[in-house]
Amino acid sequence: MKLYLFPILASIIILSGCPNSHDNSSNTKKYTVTVTNLTNNQPLSPVIAIAYNNDYKLFSIGSPASISLEKLAESGDNSDYIASKETNKNVLDAVSGAGIILPGSSDTVSLTTSTNTDTYLSVASMLVNTNDGFIADNKQVLSTLAKGDSITVKLNVWDSGTEANSETAATIPGPAGEGEGFNSVRDDMQDQVTLHSGVITTEDGLATSTLNSTHRFLNPAAQVTITRTE
């Protein structure tokens, strides 16, 4: 099955408006999450922000990526995560950003939780001019924030380990290639989530690469600021 990056954005935005089934207004806390793209030429896919309890995890370093993470890392498709707030009892809220975050730009989403238990946040987004690179804050504590408090965290780039980093135009879904996004076949031999080693590009001798030096990135590649507003 093949999916491409940009045609899925409209459905992502529509899904993000679904009601939250974990509603208990007596314990309501609200947060804003702002993600800023720090790269030179790596647009970020619509961000996904997930609030959850201690029994949920976006990914584990050194372990195979879930299908949901594979879809996000290869094509920017975050719809599985949006749906999780209705299908996973451990997810308290899940919200998609409005669209692509261009280099130097930001996007802000709002989350609501209604629980007295410990609450955590994960944020993720694909670097669309890569095969399966994504930025993420895997588990940030929310429940210790007082109203008006903010925290800012720098985000590294991870490799989902689900697609070989061939950098060919046919396999890069962003504007550098406009090729295929998600493919269920896993052709990366490592098949585990690791820190991304960076792109090679044509300038460094990968003749088949559709990327150039402007697509290189250093860590951190993004920044997230979390503020409790209520």
mmCIF file of C-alpha atoms in Angstrom, residues 59-65 69 132-134 156-162 165 188 190-198 219:
data_model
loop_
_atom_site.group_PDB
_atom_site.id
_atom_site.type_symbol
_atom_site.label_atom_id
_atom_site.label_comp_id
_atom_site.label_asym_id
_atom_site.label_seq_id
_atom_site.Cartn_x
_atom_site.Cartn_y
_atom_site.Cartn_z
ATOM 1 C CA PHE A 59 8.165 4.749 21.076
ATOM 2 C CA SER A 60 11.061 3.007 22.783
ATOM 3 C CA ILE A 61 14.651 3.635 21.697
ATOM 4 C CA GLY A 62 16.172 0.461 20.266
ATOM 5 C CA SER A 63 12.800 -1.207 19.665
ATOM 6 C CA PRO A 64 10.805 -1.551 16.426
ATOM 7 C CA ALA A 65 8.500 1.336 15.581
ATOM 8 C CA LEU A 69 4.943 5.714 14.086
ATOM 9 C CA ASP A 132 11.721 8.219 7.808
ATOM 10 C CA GLY A 133 13.184 10.938 10.012
ATOM 11 C CA PHE A 134 11.064 12.578 12.710
ATOM 12 C CA ASN A 156 16.404 15.818 18.251
ATOM 13 C CA VAL A 157 15.799 13.923 15.017
ATOM 14 C CA TRP A 158 15.042 10.211 15.231
ATOM 15 C CA ASP A 159 15.103 7.484 12.586
ATOM 16 C CA SER A 160 12.128 5.115 12.769
ATOM 17 C CA GLY A 161 14.210 2.319 11.247
ATOM 18 C CA THR A 162 11.392 1.336 8.904
ATOM 19 C CA ASN A 165 17.728 6.034 3.884
ATOM 20 C CA ASP A 188 15.698 -0.842 6.720
ATOM 21 C CA GLN A 190 17.972 -2.189 11.624
ATOM 22 C CA ASP A 191 14.155 -2.103 12.213
ATOM 23 C CA GLN A 192 14.486 -0.101 15.418
ATOM 24 C CA VAL A 193 14.162 3.520 16.515
ATOM 25 C CA THR A 194 17.526 5.269 16.811
ATOM 26 C CA LEU A 195 18.938 8.759 16.646
ATOM 27 C CA HIS A 196 19.112 9.869 13.016
ATOM 28 C CA SER A 197 22.626 9.959 11.559
ATOM 29 C CA GLY A 198 21.745 12.753 9.115
ATOM 30 C CA ASN A 219 20.332 18.567 16.425
#
